[in-house]
């Protein structure tokens, strides 16, 4: 799948992206806007599908497929599993510009990522809900400074009004493909997946018949 | 916390997480609590710091062992048989989208201090050093019988009634000697002792079928193993549960199981809060007064800097030392995995030696298995009690799982899952197929 031969164009990349942030900051809304260009005002938590993909094209014709992991609410009581961070190539940490605690929480998520995730991981920080600027409690400069100090991409977004949402993902995509380490890592992951891991879903796998043992 | 739930689940071991996933998918409102700050309960996979916290009083791991996060060491060593029900459950719930698996390279048995591959096909039986010349032909006949068996075709039954004839009678029927009986009963049917021989043969024949069909799935061995360790399995099912609305609270003490005056479950008390639910499911450690001990298992986790000697340099293998070889009543099991499975850093292997405890000196009981490993870098010994519930839960609405036993696969774990499910719902567990990631994506994109 991953076409890593540098002389062949266009190239196709695939990256795992994890979303992090306090409950109700708009993580699922950011994904919904990005994947379906839609917004739900009174949305229940996404039940049944917190794992989606979206492919975007870069200017040079290469494509980047994001495998998006949403927390499914497991972050609410700090109960995310290590599985969630495993092999993540990039992360979007979201806070709500009207909730100071969510900004503090975003900072601790970033520390957590540095501890748990791959050291090359690329992180974007998104201050969401800027359509509610009259209730703003976290200033742009605070977010920006924190992002600069920690070498993060920074955006102020609105999933509701579709402000800067696609920018997060295109900038992440560009930065990811520029990083040789990450491209190599993602390619190696996919290769190992293709090569010697088993496809359990394929009922005809192996040489023998698949008669029931029960 | 003052919400009310359908089900509270205590402990994030595999049994609990599978049930959590199943009930959440069925639309039940589930709250899942663990007193530990990590998933997996008794069957977690630990990193170095967690391992040293548990076994060495929090002593710092030696530098030479490498990075903390390169370790995922299973507390309960097991492999999955490719065709067992847990694997079917993984496929049906599509938890396979979160976990990747590799084939375990070898399935071996130790005889007269020598290690050889367990023959699982007719072809292998014919060249196996475990069997003498005449014995090879008899073993071939037996394996053909198992392979051809059709329940509703009496022609294939060879005059045997699996519910009436004992396994000893079946062995006699095929003229199999004690050598063959040892590898069939212990290395293929995976019985831990000799008591199976006097029971009806069906159980053993079915286990041999499971072995043979599991080998047939991917070749070379019947066992598969998840990348990053067995702890990925509870995590995968927990993720399933969360996606279907399950709430997770780790690192949360459980102070009291609250019951009404009739002894019926009301809720779980943690700190000053009591969360209510219709019923509770949990592992034995949360219900010590409602369980009893039925035995002990000794397990020794050994870090090695080499593959197990004489195992063909396998990156992973199971070796069984049948009880007669060790002058014991129960077999000794060795399960070994390595950096190939992302459970230890490069150039490390981990081998776990285990058996059912028969004496007052359990560590000495596994010595024969330990000797097969060569030099050991670090060793962690655990002796644990096997607990079972003393009640069905029908009256109290308290449903307790069993401890993880000494078997090397998940057959008994899944039996327990099915049993608890049936005790709660009154129905047999029937999993419906969850859409794959691709199907879910397509559905998501088409509904605007
Ligand atoms: N005004 C405004 N509301 C938003 C925006 N993004 C999300 N919301 C609302 O904020 C609430 C929470 O959004 P979610 O996307 O469910 O938040 P989440 O981070 O996924 O929450 P959890 O799944 O509980 O962790 C919903 O009511 C959204 O409609 C935004 O940009 N502007
Ligand atoms: Mg959400």
PDB file of N, CA and C and ligand atoms in Angstrom, chain A residues 22-29 39-41 43 45 75-76 128-129 131-132 158-160, ligand 1:
ATOM      1  N   UNK A  22      -9.861  17.534  26.794  1.00  0.00           N
ATOM      2  CA  UNK A  22     -10.905  17.341  27.796  1.00  0.00           C
ATOM      3  C   UNK A  22     -12.255  17.042  27.138  1.00  0.00           C
ATOM      4  N   UNK A  23     -13.122  16.423  27.901  1.00  0.00           N
ATOM      5  CA  UNK A  23     -14.450  16.121  27.395  1.00  0.00           C
ATOM      6  C   UNK A  23     -15.166  17.414  26.979  1.00  0.00           C
ATOM      7  N   UNK A  24     -15.885  17.338  25.867  1.00  0.00           N
ATOM      8  CA  UNK A  24     -16.749  18.435  25.386  1.00  0.00           C
ATOM      9  C   UNK A  24     -16.018  19.634  24.777  1.00  0.00           C
ATOM     10  N   UNK A  25     -14.712  19.508  24.532  1.00  0.00           N
ATOM     11  CA  UNK A  25     -14.016  20.617  23.866  1.00  0.00           C
ATOM     12  C   UNK A  25     -14.292  20.642  22.367  1.00  0.00           C
ATOM     13  N   UNK A  26     -14.790  19.527  21.838  1.00  0.00           N
ATOM     14  CA  UNK A  26     -15.147  19.483  20.420  1.00  0.00           C
ATOM     15  C   UNK A  26     -14.283  18.558  19.573  1.00  0.00           C
ATOM     16  N   UNK A  27     -13.677  17.544  20.182  1.00  0.00           N
ATOM     17  CA  UNK A  27     -12.825  16.617  19.422  1.00  0.00           C
ATOM     18  C   UNK A  27     -13.614  15.938  18.309  1.00  0.00           C
ATOM     19  N   UNK A  28     -14.754  15.363  18.695  1.00  0.00           N
ATOM     20  CA  UNK A  28     -15.546  14.643  17.695  1.00  0.00           C
ATOM     21  C   UNK A  28     -16.088  15.609  16.652  1.00  0.00           C
ATOM     22  N   UNK A  29     -16.390  16.829  17.079  1.00  0.00           N
ATOM     23  CA  UNK A  29     -16.908  17.824  16.135  1.00  0.00           C
ATOM     24  C   UNK A  29     -15.847  18.227  15.114  1.00  0.00           C
ATOM     25  N   UNK A  39     -21.672  19.699  10.976  1.00  0.00           N
ATOM     26  CA  UNK A  39     -21.619  20.050  12.397  1.00  0.00           C
ATOM     27  C   UNK A  39     -22.960  19.729  13.052  1.00  0.00           C
ATOM     28  N   UNK A  40     -22.931  19.086  14.203  1.00  0.00           N
ATOM     29  CA  UNK A  40     -24.167  18.792  14.943  1.00  0.00           C
ATOM     30  C   UNK A  40     -24.158  19.563  16.248  1.00  0.00           C
ATOM     31  N   UNK A  41     -25.146  20.404  16.430  1.00  0.00           N
ATOM     32  CA  UNK A  41     -25.206  21.231  17.637  1.00  0.00           C
ATOM     33  C   UNK A  41     -25.436  20.378  18.890  1.00  0.00           C
ATOM     34  N   UNK A  43     -25.223  16.960  19.516  1.00  0.00           N
ATOM     35  CA  UNK A  43     -24.811  15.624  19.151  1.00  0.00           C
ATOM     36  C   UNK A  43     -24.530  14.777  20.395  1.00  0.00           C
ATOM     37  N   UNK A  45     -22.445  11.643  22.010  1.00  0.00           N
ATOM     38  CA  UNK A  45     -21.098  11.154  21.690  1.00  0.00           C
ATOM     39  C   UNK A  45     -21.209  10.118  20.581  1.00  0.00           C
ATOM     40  N   UNK A  75     -11.076   9.201  27.826  1.00  0.00           N
ATOM     41  CA  UNK A  75     -10.224  10.191  28.482  1.00  0.00           C
ATOM     42  C   UNK A  75     -10.935  10.849  29.658  1.00  0.00           C
ATOM     43  N   UNK A  76     -12.261  10.686  29.725  1.00  0.00           N
ATOM     44  CA  UNK A  76     -13.038  11.448  30.705  1.00  0.00           C
ATOM     45  C   UNK A  76     -12.508  11.263  32.114  1.00  0.00           C
ATOM     46  N   UNK A 128     -10.375  25.501  20.168  1.00  0.00           N
ATOM     47  CA  UNK A 128     -11.631  25.396  19.409  1.00  0.00           C
ATOM     48  C   UNK A 128     -12.704  26.338  19.954  1.00  0.00           C
ATOM     49  N   UNK A 129     -13.787  26.460  19.196  1.00  0.00           N
ATOM     50  CA  UNK A 129     -14.981  27.273  19.520  1.00  0.00           C
ATOM     51  C   UNK A 129     -14.698  28.771  19.454  1.00  0.00           C
ATOM     52  N   UNK A 131     -15.881  30.763  17.517  1.00  0.00           N
ATOM     53  CA  UNK A 131     -17.133  31.490  17.235  1.00  0.00           C
ATOM     54  C   UNK A 131     -17.729  32.056  18.523  1.00  0.00           C
ATOM     55  N   UNK A 132     -17.301  31.531  19.661  1.00  0.00           N
ATOM     56  CA  UNK A 132     -17.800  32.036  20.954  1.00  0.00           C
ATOM     57  C   UNK A 132     -16.808  33.044  21.554  1.00  0.00           C
ATOM     58  N   UNK A 158     -12.945  26.758  14.658  1.00  0.00           N
ATOM     59  CA  UNK A 158     -14.350  26.572  15.016  1.00  0.00           C
ATOM     60  C   UNK A 158     -14.896  25.431  14.168  1.00  0.00           C
ATOM     61  N   UNK A 159     -15.269  24.358  14.851  1.00  0.00           N
ATOM     62  CA  UNK A 159     -15.864  23.240  14.115  1.00  0.00           C
ATOM     63  C   UNK A 159     -17.240  23.667  13.628  1.00  0.00           C
ATOM     64  N   UNK A 160     -17.872  24.556  14.391  1.00  0.00           N
ATOM     65  CA  UNK A 160     -19.211  25.021  14.047  1.00  0.00           C
ATOM     66  C   UNK A 160     -19.186  25.825  12.744  1.00  0.00           C
TER      67      UNK A 160
HETATM   68  N1  LIG C   1     -20.077  26.884  19.462  1.00  0.00           N
HETATM   69  C1  LIG C   1     -19.353  25.805  19.190  1.00  0.00           C
HETATM   70  N2  LIG C   1     -19.713  24.639  19.729  1.00  0.00           N
HETATM   71  C2  LIG C   1     -18.947  23.547  19.423  1.00  0.00           C
HETATM   72  C3  LIG C   1     -17.827  23.622  18.566  1.00  0.00           C
HETATM   73  N3  LIG C   1     -17.294  22.381  18.462  1.00  0.00           N
HETATM   74  C4  LIG C   1     -18.061  21.566  19.223  1.00  0.00           C
HETATM   75  N4  LIG C   1     -19.059  22.249  19.796  1.00  0.00           N
HETATM   76  C5  LIG C   1     -20.096  21.750  20.685  1.00  0.00           C
HETATM   77  O1  LIG C   1     -19.466  21.290  21.891  1.00  0.00           O
HETATM   78  C6  LIG C   1     -20.100  20.125  22.382  1.00  0.00           C
HETATM   79  C7  LIG C   1     -19.082  19.011  22.549  1.00  0.00           C
HETATM   80  O2  LIG C   1     -18.556  18.623  21.280  1.00  0.00           O
HETATM   81  P1  LIG C   1     -17.972  17.180  21.002  1.00  0.00           P
HETATM   82  O3  LIG C   1     -17.434  17.211  19.612  1.00  0.00           O
HETATM   83  O4  LIG C   1     -18.953  16.142  21.344  1.00  0.00           O
HETATM   84  O5  LIG C   1     -16.790  17.173  22.065  1.00  0.00           O
HETATM   85  P2  LIG C   1     -15.778  15.992  22.421  1.00  0.00           P
HETATM   86  O6  LIG C   1     -14.480  16.640  22.728  1.00  0.00           O
HETATM   87  O7  LIG C   1     -15.769  14.977  21.335  1.00  0.00           O
HETATM   88  O8  LIG C   1     -16.432  15.416  23.728  1.00  0.00           O
HETATM   89  P3  LIG C   1     -16.293  13.940  24.374  1.00  0.00           P
HETATM   90  O9  LIG C   1     -16.590  12.958  23.278  1.00  0.00           O
HETATM   91  O10 LIG C   1     -17.291  13.927  25.465  1.00  0.00           O
HETATM   92  O11 LIG C   1     -14.904  13.835  24.890  1.00  0.00           O
HETATM   93  C8  LIG C   1     -21.209  19.783  21.381  1.00  0.00           C
HETATM   94  O12 LIG C   1     -22.441  20.281  21.840  1.00  0.00           O
HETATM   95  C9  LIG C   1     -20.800  20.524  20.123  1.00  0.00           C
HETATM   96  O13 LIG C   1     -21.914  20.884  19.341  1.00  0.00           O
HETATM   97  C10 LIG C   1     -17.495  24.903  18.008  1.00  0.00           C
HETATM   98  O14 LIG C   1     -16.536  25.067  17.265  1.00  0.00           O
HETATM   99  N5  LIG C   1     -18.284  25.960  18.363  1.00  0.00           N
END
